[in-house]
mmCIF file of C-alpha atoms and ligand atoms in Angstrom:
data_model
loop_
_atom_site.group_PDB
_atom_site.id
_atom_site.type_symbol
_atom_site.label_atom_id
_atom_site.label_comp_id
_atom_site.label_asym_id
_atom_site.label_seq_id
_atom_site.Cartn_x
_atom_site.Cartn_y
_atom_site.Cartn_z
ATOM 1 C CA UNK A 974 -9.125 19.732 29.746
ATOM 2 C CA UNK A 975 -7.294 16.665 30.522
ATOM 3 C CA UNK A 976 -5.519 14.559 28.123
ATOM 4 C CA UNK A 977 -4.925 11.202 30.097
ATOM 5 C CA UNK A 978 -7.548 9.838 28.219
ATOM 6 C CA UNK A 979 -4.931 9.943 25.231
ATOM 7 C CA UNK A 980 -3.329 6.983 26.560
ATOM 8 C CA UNK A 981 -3.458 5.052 23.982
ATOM 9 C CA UNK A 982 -5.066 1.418 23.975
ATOM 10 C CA UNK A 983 -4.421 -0.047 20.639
ATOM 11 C CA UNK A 984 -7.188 0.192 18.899
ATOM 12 C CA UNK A 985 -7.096 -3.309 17.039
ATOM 13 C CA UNK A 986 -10.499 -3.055 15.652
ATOM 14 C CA UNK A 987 -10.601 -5.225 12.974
ATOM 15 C CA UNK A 988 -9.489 -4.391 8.761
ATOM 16 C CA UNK A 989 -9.067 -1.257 7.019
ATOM 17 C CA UNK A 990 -12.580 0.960 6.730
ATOM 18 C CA UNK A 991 -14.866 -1.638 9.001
ATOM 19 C CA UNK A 992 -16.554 0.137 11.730
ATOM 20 C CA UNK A 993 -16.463 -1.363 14.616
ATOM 21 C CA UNK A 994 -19.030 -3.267 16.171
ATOM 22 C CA UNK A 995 -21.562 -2.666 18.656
ATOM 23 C CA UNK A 996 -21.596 -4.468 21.677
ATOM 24 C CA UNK A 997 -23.512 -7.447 21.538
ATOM 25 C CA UNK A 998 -24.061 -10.894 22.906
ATOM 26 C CA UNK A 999 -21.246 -12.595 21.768
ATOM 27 C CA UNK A 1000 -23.053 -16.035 21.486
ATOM 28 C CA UNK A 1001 -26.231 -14.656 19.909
ATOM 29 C CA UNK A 1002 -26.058 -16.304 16.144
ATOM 30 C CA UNK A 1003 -27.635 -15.066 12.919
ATOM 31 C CA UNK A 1004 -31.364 -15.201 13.605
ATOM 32 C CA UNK A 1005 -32.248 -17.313 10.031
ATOM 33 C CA UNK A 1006 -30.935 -20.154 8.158
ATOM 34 C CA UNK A 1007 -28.430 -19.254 5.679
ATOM 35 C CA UNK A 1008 -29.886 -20.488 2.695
ATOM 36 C CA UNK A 1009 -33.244 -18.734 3.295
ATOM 37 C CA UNK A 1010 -31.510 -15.533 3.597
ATOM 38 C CA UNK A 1011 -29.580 -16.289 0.980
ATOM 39 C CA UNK A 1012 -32.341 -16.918 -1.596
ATOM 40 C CA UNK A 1013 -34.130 -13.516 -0.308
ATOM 41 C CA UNK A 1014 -30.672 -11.455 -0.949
ATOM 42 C CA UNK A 1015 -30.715 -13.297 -4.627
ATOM 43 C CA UNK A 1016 -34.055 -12.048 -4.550
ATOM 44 C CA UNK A 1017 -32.799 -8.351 -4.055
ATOM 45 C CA UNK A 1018 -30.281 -8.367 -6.432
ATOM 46 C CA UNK A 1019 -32.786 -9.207 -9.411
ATOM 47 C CA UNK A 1020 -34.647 -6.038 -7.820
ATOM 48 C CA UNK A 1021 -31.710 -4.025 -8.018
ATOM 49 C CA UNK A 1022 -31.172 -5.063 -11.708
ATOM 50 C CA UNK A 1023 -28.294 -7.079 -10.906
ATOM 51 C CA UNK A 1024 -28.242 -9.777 -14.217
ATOM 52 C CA UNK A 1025 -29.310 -13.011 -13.726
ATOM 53 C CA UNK A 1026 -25.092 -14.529 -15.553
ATOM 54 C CA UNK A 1027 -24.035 -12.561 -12.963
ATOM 55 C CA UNK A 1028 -25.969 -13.357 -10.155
ATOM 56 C CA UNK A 1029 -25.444 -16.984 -10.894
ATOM 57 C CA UNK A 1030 -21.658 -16.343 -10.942
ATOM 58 C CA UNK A 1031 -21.419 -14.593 -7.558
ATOM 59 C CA UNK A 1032 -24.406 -15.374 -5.181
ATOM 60 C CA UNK A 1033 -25.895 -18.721 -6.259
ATOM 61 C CA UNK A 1034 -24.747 -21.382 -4.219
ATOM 62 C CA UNK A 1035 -22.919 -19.801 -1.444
ATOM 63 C CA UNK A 1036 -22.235 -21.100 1.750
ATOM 64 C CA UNK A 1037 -20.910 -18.953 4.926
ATOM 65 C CA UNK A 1038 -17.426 -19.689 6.122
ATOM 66 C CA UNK A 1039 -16.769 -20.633 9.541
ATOM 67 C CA UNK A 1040 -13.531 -19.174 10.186
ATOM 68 C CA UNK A 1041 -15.089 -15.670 8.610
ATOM 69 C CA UNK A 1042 -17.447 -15.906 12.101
ATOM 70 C CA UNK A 1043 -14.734 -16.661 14.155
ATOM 71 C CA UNK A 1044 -12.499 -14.428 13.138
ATOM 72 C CA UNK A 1045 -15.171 -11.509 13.502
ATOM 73 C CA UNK A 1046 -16.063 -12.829 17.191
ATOM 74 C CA UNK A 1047 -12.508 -12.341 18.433
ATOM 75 C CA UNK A 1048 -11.949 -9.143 17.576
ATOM 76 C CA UNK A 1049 -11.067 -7.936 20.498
ATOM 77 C CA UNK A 1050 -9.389 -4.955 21.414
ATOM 78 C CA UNK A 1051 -6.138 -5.858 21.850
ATOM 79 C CA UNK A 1052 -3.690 -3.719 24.418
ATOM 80 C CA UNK A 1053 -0.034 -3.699 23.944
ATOM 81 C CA UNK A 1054 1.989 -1.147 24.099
ATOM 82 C CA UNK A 1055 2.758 0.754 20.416
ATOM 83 C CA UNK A 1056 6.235 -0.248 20.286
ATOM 84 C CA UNK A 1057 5.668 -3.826 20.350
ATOM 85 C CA UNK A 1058 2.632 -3.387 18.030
ATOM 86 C CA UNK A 1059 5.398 -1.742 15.755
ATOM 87 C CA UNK A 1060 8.117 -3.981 16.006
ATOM 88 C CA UNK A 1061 5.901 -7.020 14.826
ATOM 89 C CA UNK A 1062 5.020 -5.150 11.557
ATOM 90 C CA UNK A 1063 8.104 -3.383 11.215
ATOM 91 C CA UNK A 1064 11.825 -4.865 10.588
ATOM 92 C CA UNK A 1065 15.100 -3.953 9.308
ATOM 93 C CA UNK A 1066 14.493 -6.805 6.541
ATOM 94 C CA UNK A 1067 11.078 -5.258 5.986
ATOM 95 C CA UNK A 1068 12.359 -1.125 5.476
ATOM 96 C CA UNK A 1069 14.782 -2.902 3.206
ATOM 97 C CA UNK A 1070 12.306 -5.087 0.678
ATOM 98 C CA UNK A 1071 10.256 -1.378 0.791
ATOM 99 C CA UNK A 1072 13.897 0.290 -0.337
ATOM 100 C CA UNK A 1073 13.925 -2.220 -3.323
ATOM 101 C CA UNK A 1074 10.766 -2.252 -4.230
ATOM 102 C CA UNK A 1075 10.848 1.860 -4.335
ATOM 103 C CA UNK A 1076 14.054 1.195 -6.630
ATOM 104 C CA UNK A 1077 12.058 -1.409 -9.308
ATOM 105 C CA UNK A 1078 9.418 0.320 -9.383
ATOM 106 C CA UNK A 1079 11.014 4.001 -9.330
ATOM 107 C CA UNK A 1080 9.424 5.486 -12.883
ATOM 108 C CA UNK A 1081 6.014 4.331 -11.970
ATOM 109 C CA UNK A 1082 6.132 5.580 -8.180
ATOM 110 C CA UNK A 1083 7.411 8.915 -10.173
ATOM 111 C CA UNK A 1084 4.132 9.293 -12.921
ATOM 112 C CA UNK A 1085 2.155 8.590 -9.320
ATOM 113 C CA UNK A 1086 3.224 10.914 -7.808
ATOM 114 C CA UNK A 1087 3.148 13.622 -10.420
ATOM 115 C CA UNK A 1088 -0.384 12.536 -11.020
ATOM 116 C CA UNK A 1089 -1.732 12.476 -7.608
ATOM 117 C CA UNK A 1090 0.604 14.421 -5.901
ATOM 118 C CA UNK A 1091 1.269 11.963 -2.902
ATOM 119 C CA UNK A 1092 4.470 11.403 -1.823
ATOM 120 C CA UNK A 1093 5.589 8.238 -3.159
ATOM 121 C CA UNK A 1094 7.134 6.971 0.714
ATOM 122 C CA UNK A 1095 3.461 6.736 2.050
ATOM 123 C CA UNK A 1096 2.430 4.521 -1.335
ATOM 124 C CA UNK A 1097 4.875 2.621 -0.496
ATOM 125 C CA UNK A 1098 4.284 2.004 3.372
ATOM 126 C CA UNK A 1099 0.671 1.530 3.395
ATOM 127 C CA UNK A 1100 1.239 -1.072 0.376
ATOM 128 C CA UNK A 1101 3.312 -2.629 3.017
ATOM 129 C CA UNK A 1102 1.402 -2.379 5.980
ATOM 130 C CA UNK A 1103 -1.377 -3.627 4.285
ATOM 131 C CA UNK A 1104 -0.220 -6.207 2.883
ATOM 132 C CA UNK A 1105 3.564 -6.586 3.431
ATOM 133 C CA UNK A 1106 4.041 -5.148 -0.464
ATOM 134 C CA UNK A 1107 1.347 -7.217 -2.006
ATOM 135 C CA UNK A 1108 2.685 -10.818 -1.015
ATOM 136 C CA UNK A 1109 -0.217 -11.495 1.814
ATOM 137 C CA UNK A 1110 -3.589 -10.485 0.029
ATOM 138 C CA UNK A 1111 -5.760 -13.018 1.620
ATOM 139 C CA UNK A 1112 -7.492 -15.776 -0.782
ATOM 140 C CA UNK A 1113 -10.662 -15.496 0.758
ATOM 141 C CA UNK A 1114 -13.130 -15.519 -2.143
ATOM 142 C CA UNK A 1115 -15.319 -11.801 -1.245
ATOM 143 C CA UNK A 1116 -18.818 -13.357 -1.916
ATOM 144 C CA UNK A 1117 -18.655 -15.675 0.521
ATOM 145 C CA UNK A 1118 -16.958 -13.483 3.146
ATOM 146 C CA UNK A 1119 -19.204 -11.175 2.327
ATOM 147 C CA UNK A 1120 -22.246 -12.914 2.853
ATOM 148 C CA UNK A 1121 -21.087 -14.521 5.916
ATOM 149 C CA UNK A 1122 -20.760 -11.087 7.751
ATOM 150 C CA UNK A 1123 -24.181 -9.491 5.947
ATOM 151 C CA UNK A 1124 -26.283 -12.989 7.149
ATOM 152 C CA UNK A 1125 -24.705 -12.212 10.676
ATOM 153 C CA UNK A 1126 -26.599 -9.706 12.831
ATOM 154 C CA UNK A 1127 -23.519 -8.031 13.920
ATOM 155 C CA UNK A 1128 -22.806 -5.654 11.307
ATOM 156 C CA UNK A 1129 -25.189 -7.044 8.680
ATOM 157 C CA UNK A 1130 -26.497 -3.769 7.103
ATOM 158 C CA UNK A 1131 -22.381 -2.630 6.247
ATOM 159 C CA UNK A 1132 -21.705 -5.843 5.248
ATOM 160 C CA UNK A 1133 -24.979 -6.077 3.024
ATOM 161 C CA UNK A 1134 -23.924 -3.123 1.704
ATOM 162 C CA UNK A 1135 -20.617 -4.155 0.811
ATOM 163 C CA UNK A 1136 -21.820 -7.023 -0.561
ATOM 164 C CA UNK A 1137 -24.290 -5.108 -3.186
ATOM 165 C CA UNK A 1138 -20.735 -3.060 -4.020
ATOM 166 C CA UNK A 1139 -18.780 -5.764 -4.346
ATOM 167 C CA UNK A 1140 -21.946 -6.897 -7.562
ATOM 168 C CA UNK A 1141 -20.972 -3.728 -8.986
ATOM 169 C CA UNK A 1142 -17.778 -4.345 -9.289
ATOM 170 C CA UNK A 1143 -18.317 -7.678 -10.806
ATOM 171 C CA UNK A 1144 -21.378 -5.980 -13.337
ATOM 172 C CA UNK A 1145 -18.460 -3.627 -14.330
ATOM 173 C CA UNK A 1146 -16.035 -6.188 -15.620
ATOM 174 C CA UNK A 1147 -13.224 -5.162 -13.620
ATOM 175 C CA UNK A 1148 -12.496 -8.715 -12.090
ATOM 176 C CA UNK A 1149 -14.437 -11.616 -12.184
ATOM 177 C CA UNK A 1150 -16.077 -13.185 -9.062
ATOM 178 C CA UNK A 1151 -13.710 -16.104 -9.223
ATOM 179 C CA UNK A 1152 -10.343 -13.799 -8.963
ATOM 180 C CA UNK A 1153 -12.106 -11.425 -6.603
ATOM 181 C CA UNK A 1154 -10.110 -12.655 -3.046
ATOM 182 C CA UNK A 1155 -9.427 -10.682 -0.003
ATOM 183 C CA UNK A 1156 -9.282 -10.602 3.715
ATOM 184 C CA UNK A 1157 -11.726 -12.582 6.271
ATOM 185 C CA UNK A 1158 -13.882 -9.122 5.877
ATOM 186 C CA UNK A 1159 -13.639 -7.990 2.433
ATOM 187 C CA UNK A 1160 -10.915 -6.103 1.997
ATOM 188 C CA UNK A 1161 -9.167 -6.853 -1.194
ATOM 189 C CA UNK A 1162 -5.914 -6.646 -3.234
ATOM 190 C CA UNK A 1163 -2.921 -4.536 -2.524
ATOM 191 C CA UNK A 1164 -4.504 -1.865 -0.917
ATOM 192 C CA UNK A 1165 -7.082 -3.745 0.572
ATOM 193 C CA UNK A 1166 -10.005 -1.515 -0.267
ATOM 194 C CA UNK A 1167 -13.568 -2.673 0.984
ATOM 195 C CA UNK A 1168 -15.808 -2.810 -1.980
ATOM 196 C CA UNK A 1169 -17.393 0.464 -1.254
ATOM 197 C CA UNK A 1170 -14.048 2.334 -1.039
ATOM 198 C CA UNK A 1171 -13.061 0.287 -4.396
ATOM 199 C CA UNK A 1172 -16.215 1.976 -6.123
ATOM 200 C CA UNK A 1173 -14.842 5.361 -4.910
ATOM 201 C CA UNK A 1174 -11.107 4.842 -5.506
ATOM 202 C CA UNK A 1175 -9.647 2.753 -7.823
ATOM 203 C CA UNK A 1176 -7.636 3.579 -10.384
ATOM 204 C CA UNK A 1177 -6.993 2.301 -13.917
ATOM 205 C CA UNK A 1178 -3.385 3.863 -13.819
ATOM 206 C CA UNK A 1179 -2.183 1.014 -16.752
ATOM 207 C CA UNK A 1180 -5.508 1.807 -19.215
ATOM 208 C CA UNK A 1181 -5.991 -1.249 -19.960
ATOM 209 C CA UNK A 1182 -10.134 -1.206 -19.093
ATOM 210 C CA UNK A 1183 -10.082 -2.430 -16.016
ATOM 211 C CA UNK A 1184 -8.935 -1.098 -12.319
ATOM 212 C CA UNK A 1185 -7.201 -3.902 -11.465
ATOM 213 C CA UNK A 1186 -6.377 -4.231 -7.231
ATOM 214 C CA UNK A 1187 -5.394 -7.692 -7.305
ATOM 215 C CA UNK A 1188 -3.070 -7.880 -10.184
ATOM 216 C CA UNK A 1189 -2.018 -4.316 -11.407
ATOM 217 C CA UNK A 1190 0.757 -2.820 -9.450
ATOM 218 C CA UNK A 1191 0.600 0.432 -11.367
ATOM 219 C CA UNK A 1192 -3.695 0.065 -10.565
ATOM 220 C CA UNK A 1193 -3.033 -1.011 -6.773
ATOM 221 C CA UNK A 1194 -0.648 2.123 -5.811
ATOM 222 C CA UNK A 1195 -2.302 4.597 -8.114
ATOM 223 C CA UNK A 1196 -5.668 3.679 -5.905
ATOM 224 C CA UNK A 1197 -3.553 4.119 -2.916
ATOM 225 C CA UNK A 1198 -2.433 7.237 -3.959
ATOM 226 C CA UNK A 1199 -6.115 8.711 -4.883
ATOM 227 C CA UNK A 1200 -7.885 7.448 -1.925
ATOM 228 C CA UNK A 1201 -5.230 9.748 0.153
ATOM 229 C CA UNK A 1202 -5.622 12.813 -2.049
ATOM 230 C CA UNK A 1203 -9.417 12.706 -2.180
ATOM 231 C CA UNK A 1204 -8.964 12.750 1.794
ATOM 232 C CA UNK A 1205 -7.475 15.634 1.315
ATOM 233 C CA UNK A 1206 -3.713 15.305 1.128
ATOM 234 C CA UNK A 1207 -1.360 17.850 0.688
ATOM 235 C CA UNK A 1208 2.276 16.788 -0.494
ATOM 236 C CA UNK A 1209 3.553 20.266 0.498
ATOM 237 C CA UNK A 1210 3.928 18.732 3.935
ATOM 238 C CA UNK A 1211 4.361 15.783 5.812
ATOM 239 C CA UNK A 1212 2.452 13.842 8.322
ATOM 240 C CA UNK A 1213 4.044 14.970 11.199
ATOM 241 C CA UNK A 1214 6.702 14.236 13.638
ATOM 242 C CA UNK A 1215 7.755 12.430 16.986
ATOM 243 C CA UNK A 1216 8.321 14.945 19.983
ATOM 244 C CA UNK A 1217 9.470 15.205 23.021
ATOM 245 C CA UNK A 1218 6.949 16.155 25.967
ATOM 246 C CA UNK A 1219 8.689 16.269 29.480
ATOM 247 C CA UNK A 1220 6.425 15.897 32.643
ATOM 248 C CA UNK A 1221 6.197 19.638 32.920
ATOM 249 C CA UNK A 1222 5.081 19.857 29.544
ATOM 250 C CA UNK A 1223 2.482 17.775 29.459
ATOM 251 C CA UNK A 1224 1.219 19.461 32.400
ATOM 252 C CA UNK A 1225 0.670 22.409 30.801
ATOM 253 C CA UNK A 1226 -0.516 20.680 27.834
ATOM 254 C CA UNK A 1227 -3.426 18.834 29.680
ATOM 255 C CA UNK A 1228 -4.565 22.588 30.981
ATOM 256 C CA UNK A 1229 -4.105 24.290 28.400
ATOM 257 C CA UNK A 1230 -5.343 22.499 25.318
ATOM 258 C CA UNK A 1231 -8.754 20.289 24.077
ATOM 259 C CA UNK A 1232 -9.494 17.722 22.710
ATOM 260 C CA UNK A 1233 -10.895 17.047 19.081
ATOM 261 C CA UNK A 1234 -14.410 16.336 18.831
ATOM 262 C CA UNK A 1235 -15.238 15.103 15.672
ATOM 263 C CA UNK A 1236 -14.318 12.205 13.235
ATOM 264 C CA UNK A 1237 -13.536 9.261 13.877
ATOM 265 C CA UNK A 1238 -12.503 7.382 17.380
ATOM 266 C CA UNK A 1239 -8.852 7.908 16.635
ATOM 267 C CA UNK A 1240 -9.475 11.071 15.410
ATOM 268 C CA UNK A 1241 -11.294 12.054 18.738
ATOM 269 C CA UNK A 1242 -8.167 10.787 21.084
ATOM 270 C CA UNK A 1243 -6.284 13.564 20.380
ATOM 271 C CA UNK A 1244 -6.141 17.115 21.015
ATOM 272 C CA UNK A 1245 -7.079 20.264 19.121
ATOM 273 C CA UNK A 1246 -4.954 21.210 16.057
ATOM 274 C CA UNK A 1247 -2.844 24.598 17.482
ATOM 275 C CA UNK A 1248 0.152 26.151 15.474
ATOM 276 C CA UNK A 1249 3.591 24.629 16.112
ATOM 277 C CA UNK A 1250 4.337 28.331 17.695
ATOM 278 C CA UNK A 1251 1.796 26.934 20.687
ATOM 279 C CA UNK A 1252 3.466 23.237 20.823
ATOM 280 C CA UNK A 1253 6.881 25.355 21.045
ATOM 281 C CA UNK A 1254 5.338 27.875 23.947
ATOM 282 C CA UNK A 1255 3.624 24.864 25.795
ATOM 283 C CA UNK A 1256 7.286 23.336 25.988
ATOM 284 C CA UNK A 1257 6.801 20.314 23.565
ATOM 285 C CA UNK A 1258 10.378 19.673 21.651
ATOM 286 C CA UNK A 1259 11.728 17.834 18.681
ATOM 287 C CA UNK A 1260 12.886 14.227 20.349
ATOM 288 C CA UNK A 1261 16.712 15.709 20.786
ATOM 289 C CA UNK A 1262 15.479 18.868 22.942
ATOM 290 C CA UNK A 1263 15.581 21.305 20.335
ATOM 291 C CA UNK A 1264 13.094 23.657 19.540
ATOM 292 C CA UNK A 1265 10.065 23.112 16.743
ATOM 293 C CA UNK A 1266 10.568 23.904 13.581
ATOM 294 C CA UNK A 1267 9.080 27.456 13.069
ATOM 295 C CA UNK A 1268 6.627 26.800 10.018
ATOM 296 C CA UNK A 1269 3.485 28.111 9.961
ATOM 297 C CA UNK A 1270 1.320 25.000 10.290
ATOM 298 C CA UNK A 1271 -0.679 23.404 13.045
ATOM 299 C CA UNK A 1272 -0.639 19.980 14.767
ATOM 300 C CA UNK A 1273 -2.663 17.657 16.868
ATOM 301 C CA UNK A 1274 -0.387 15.889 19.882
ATOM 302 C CA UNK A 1275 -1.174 12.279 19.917
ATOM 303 C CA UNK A 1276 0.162 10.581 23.001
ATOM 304 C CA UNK A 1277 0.786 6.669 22.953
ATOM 305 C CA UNK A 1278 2.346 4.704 26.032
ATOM 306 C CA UNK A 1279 5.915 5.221 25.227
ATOM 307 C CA UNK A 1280 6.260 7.748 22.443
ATOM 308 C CA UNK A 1281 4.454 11.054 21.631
ATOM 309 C CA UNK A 1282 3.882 12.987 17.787
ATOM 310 C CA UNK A 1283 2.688 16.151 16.487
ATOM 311 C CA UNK A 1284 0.962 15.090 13.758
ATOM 312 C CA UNK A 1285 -0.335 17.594 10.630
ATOM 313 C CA UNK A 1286 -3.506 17.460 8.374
ATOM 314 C CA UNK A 1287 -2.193 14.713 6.081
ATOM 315 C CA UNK A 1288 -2.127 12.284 8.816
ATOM 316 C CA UNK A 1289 -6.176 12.622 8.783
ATOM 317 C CA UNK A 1290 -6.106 11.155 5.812
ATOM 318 C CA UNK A 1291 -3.879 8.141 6.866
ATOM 319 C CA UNK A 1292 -6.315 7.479 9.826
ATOM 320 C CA UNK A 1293 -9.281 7.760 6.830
ATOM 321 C CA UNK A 1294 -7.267 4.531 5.684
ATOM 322 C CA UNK A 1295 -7.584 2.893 9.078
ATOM 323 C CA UNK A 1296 -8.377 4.741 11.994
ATOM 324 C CA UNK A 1297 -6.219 4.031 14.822
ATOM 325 C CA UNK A 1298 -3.544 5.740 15.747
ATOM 326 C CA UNK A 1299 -1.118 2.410 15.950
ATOM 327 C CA UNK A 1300 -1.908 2.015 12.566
ATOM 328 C CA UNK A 1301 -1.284 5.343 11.188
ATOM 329 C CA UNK A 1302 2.033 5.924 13.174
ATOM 330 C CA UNK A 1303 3.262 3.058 11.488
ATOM 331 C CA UNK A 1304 2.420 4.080 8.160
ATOM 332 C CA UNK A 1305 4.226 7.240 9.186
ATOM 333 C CA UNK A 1306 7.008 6.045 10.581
ATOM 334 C CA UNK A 1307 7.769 3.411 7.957
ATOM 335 C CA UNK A 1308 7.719 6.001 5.046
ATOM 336 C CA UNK A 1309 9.749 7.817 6.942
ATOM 337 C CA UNK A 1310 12.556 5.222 6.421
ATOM 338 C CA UNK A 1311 11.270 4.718 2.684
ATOM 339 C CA UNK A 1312 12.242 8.394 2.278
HETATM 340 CA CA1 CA B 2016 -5.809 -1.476 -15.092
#
């Protein structure tokens, strides 16, 4: 089966956990004035038991935000090559602030880890991919984003219900509507969790009664750290490793292996998971020629325009994060200098 495919455009699609979007007319507007939508979503919430304080406090008065539209129209999928897409995310300056930051916060990265059992490097780089260590959160308040992207036909059923998530979160006390900023789409605090994944994730590492993404560090890596391991990672191992695949190689690789089939579109542009015993027959070598390491464990080969990487089960659950394969190779790579 051929694996040219594999060429990687960079998929660009948009924040953390949004599916893409379907095709559609880019002009074509929402169908209905805001405010009457609006006052038929307030309508829904009372349905759904949502209390009138809080209502009032999150929905009542909103108005849709202009650049939330336009920033959701020009999505496009952006192609450059992955080493330019990493060298605008990753610097020497930038390793260095993650070095630090491992060093302040060193005991609390340690009870992390020994609760979650996450390497503390990958905490660490998707805190700063997300959100270069917690300094660029976006101050957009989540109600209105929110509602922009539900009253838009676009993606309005995910958004809606992010939107009814997001009410939760508020009905819980965790934050109040007023604190509660993110991202053009809704993803908020450190680890920039969509309201949804926030329901499912978040931790209240620091006990104090609340699981605090915006403000807690201890809160914003512990989530971070749970959302992995409830994808399923394993801190026995790594997520991989760059490779070397010559010309004949990859020959043999395109005839002799598949592609995976299922998960996400990341997830489906590479091949089969075969053990490294395979990768080493096949003729695919560590990036200085040498052989594979001989451990028992299986890979995927993920092929980008300039580099290629083996990559093991843990790095599934850095694509569950995001799922592009720009993305989670720079995760990867970045804790690898944060080890
Ligand atoms: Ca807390």
């Amino acid at each position: 089966m051929r694996l040219l495919g594999l060429v990687l455009a960079a998929v660009l699609l948009g924040p953390p956990h949004v599916p893409a979007a379907a095709p559609q007319d880019p002009v074509s507007g929402p169908s209905r004035p805001f405010d009457e939508w609006l006052q038929e979503l307030i309508a829904e919430a009372h349905d759904r038991g949502y209390s009138k304080a809080i209502i009032n406090r999150t929905l009542a008065g909103l108005a849709p935000l202009e650049r939330v539209i336009q920033n959701d129209r020009s999505q496009a999928e952006l192609v450059v090559g992955f080493d330019r897409y990493y060298r605008a995310r990753i610097s020497p300056q930038f390793v260095r602030r993650g070095r630090e930051l491992a060093r302040q916060h060193r005991r609390l990265l340690a009870r992390i880890e020994n609760t979650y059992d996450v390497q503390r490097r990958f905490l660490l780089a998707i805190w700063g991919i997300e959100t270069r260590y917690g300094r660029v959160k976006g101050n957009i308040p989540v109600f209105q984003a929110l509602a922009t992207l539900a009253w838009e036909p676009r993606r309005s059923d995910f958004f809606r219900a992010e939107l009814f998530d997001a009410l939760t979160i508020v009905s819980r006390g965790h934050i109040d509507a007023a604190s509660m900023t993110g991202s053009w789409a809704g993803a908020m605090g450190h680890p920039q969790f969509m309201p949804s994944s926030y329901l499912k994730f978040a931790e209240d590492f620091d006990r104090d009664g609340r699981r605090d993404i915006w403000r807690s560090t201890g809160d914003s890596l512990a989530s971070i750290a749970n959302y992995l391991k409830q994808w399923g990672w394993d801190d026995e191992f790594t997520w991989g490793r760059e490779v070397r695949v010559t010309a004949a190689a990859r020959g043999r690789v395109d005839r002799e292996t598949t592609r995976r089939t299922e998960g996400c579109y990341a997830m489906r542009n590479m091949t089969e998971r075969i053990p490294l015993e395979e990768w080493q027959r096949l003729g695919v070598r560590r990036v200085n020629g040498t052989s594979l390491p001989t451990a028992d464990v299986k890979a995927g080969l993920v092929i980008t325009d300039t580099r290629s990487f083996l990559v093991y089960d843990n790095y599934d659950a850095i694509l569950r994060y995001n799922c592009a394969h720009y993305y989670a190779l720079t995760v990867a790579l970045l804790a690898d200098q944060l080890r």
